[in-house]
Every structure is written in structure tokens, then in C-alpha cells.
């Protein structure tokens, strides 16, 4: 899969960034999509597939795109994505309260069967590395179970 930041449109105080997404499968099938990040929402604007996607495949397309697309949005230049940059991030507590909220979000995602690190990335607006650091700090404070049991 490849994700490429295509262009940015600014109007008033709002910014929208478009991404070209390509999925290549081992059997030669290909899916091209155009996704847009507006505020903190990512939407797929267009899809082209060879061979055409079935309705079942189209239904799981969002799952195929979610993690790589979100990672690309976080890595994109901060001037293009104010909603993910430090200044555009919604107010988020620091210190112990931050780690408590990170632990709660992590546990909720685990219970729902979704990626807990991605869930923490979404709510904090931090990169994967920073989110993992916060999760580790929450573990160190005893807010989350240890990663590995000691023998």
C-alpha cells in the first residue's frame, strides 16, 4: 500500500488535505482511492478498482485503508494539517490526568477489539511513537497491566 499527500486547500480558517492511496494485491488487483482529511475527519472521496470491487469488498475498504491512511495523515507536514499538529490539537490534559485518560482509551479499544494504539493516537493527536510512550508511562504508573509477565 502507498499513501501520498496530494494537495492542500485552505479556505478561511479551515484546511482540507487530499491523499492518493493505492493498494496493490498479489493477484494483480489494484485499488486507487482519493481520501480527504478535513478537521479531524477522514473521508474516502473516490475509489477506482481493477477488477471492480464487489459490495463485500467495498464494505471492508475502510478497514484496509484506516491504519496506513491515518499514519500518513499524522506524518504529513504540520502546516498542512493543523488539526493534527500541536497547535491545532484540542485541549488535552498533561501529567497524571493525561496518562489516566490514555489508559482509559486504551482499555476501551481493547474491549471493543480495535487497535488500542491507534485509538490513543486519535484522541491525543500524537504520533505513534509519542502515543506508545504515553501508554508505557500509564503502565509504569500501574494504570495498565504490565506488558509481559515476569518469570
PDB file of N, CA, C and O in Angstrom, residues 17 36-43 45 73 83:
ATOM      1  N   UNK A  17      -6.896  18.404   3.380  1.00  0.00           N
ATOM      2  CA  UNK A  17      -5.756  17.789   2.708  1.00  0.00           C
ATOM      3  C   UNK A  17      -6.212  16.521   2.007  1.00  0.00           C
ATOM      4  O   UNK A  17      -6.912  15.705   2.594  1.00  0.00           O
ATOM      5  N   UNK A  36      -9.753  12.455   1.859  1.00  0.00           N
ATOM      6  CA  UNK A  36      -9.587  13.846   2.285  1.00  0.00           C
ATOM      7  C   UNK A  36      -9.649  13.908   3.809  1.00  0.00           C
ATOM      8  O   UNK A  36     -10.469  13.252   4.436  1.00  0.00           O
ATOM      9  N   UNK A  37      -8.713  14.665   4.368  1.00  0.00           N
ATOM     10  CA  UNK A  37      -8.699  14.937   5.805  1.00  0.00           C
ATOM     11  C   UNK A  37      -9.171  16.368   5.973  1.00  0.00           C
ATOM     12  O   UNK A  37      -8.551  17.302   5.475  1.00  0.00           O
ATOM     13  N   UNK A  38     -10.293  16.523   6.668  1.00  0.00           N
ATOM     14  CA  UNK A  38     -10.852  17.843   6.912  1.00  0.00           C
ATOM     15  C   UNK A  38     -11.139  17.932   8.398  1.00  0.00           C
ATOM     16  O   UNK A  38     -11.969  17.183   8.917  1.00  0.00           O
ATOM     17  N   UNK A  39     -10.448  18.842   9.079  1.00  0.00           N
ATOM     18  CA  UNK A  39     -10.560  18.882  10.534  1.00  0.00           C
ATOM     19  C   UNK A  39      -9.943  17.613  11.097  1.00  0.00           C
ATOM     20  O   UNK A  39      -8.797  17.313  10.828  1.00  0.00           O
ATOM     21  N   UNK A  40     -10.711  16.839  11.842  1.00  0.00           N
ATOM     22  CA  UNK A  40     -10.210  15.573  12.379  1.00  0.00           C
ATOM     23  C   UNK A  40     -10.938  14.399  11.751  1.00  0.00           C
ATOM     24  O   UNK A  40     -10.938  13.302  12.267  1.00  0.00           O
ATOM     25  N   UNK A  41     -11.572  14.618  10.591  1.00  0.00           N
ATOM     26  CA  UNK A  41     -12.356  13.585   9.924  1.00  0.00           C
ATOM     27  C   UNK A  41     -11.687  13.196   8.615  1.00  0.00           C
ATOM     28  O   UNK A  41     -11.293  14.060   7.831  1.00  0.00           O
ATOM     29  N   UNK A  42     -11.560  11.890   8.376  1.00  0.00           N
ATOM     30  CA  UNK A  42     -11.004  11.388   7.126  1.00  0.00           C
ATOM     31  C   UNK A  42     -12.131  10.707   6.361  1.00  0.00           C
ATOM     32  O   UNK A  42     -12.843   9.878   6.904  1.00  0.00           O
ATOM     33  N   UNK A  43     -12.303  11.113   5.081  1.00  0.00           N
ATOM     34  CA  UNK A  43     -13.339  10.524   4.232  1.00  0.00           C
ATOM     35  C   UNK A  43     -12.722  10.046   2.932  1.00  0.00           C
ATOM     36  O   UNK A  43     -11.778  10.643   2.425  1.00  0.00           O
ATOM     37  N   UNK A  45     -13.179   9.921  -0.850  1.00  0.00           N
ATOM     38  CA  UNK A  45     -13.951  10.684  -1.834  1.00  0.00           C
ATOM     39  C   UNK A  45     -14.206   9.903  -3.111  1.00  0.00           C
ATOM     40  O   UNK A  45     -15.212  10.098  -3.761  1.00  0.00           O
ATOM     41  N   UNK A  73      -1.612  10.674   7.521  1.00  0.00           N
ATOM     42  CA  UNK A  73      -2.154  11.962   7.945  1.00  0.00           C
ATOM     43  C   UNK A  73      -1.351  12.527   9.101  1.00  0.00           C
ATOM     44  O   UNK A  73      -1.096  13.721   9.161  1.00  0.00           O
ATOM     45  N   UNK A  83      -5.196  20.324  12.313  1.00  0.00           N
ATOM     46  CA  UNK A  83      -5.974  19.557  13.286  1.00  0.00           C
ATOM     47  C   UNK A  83      -5.132  18.475  13.944  1.00  0.00           C
ATOM     48  O   UNK A  83      -5.473  17.984  14.997  1.00  0.00           O
TER      49      UNK A  83
END
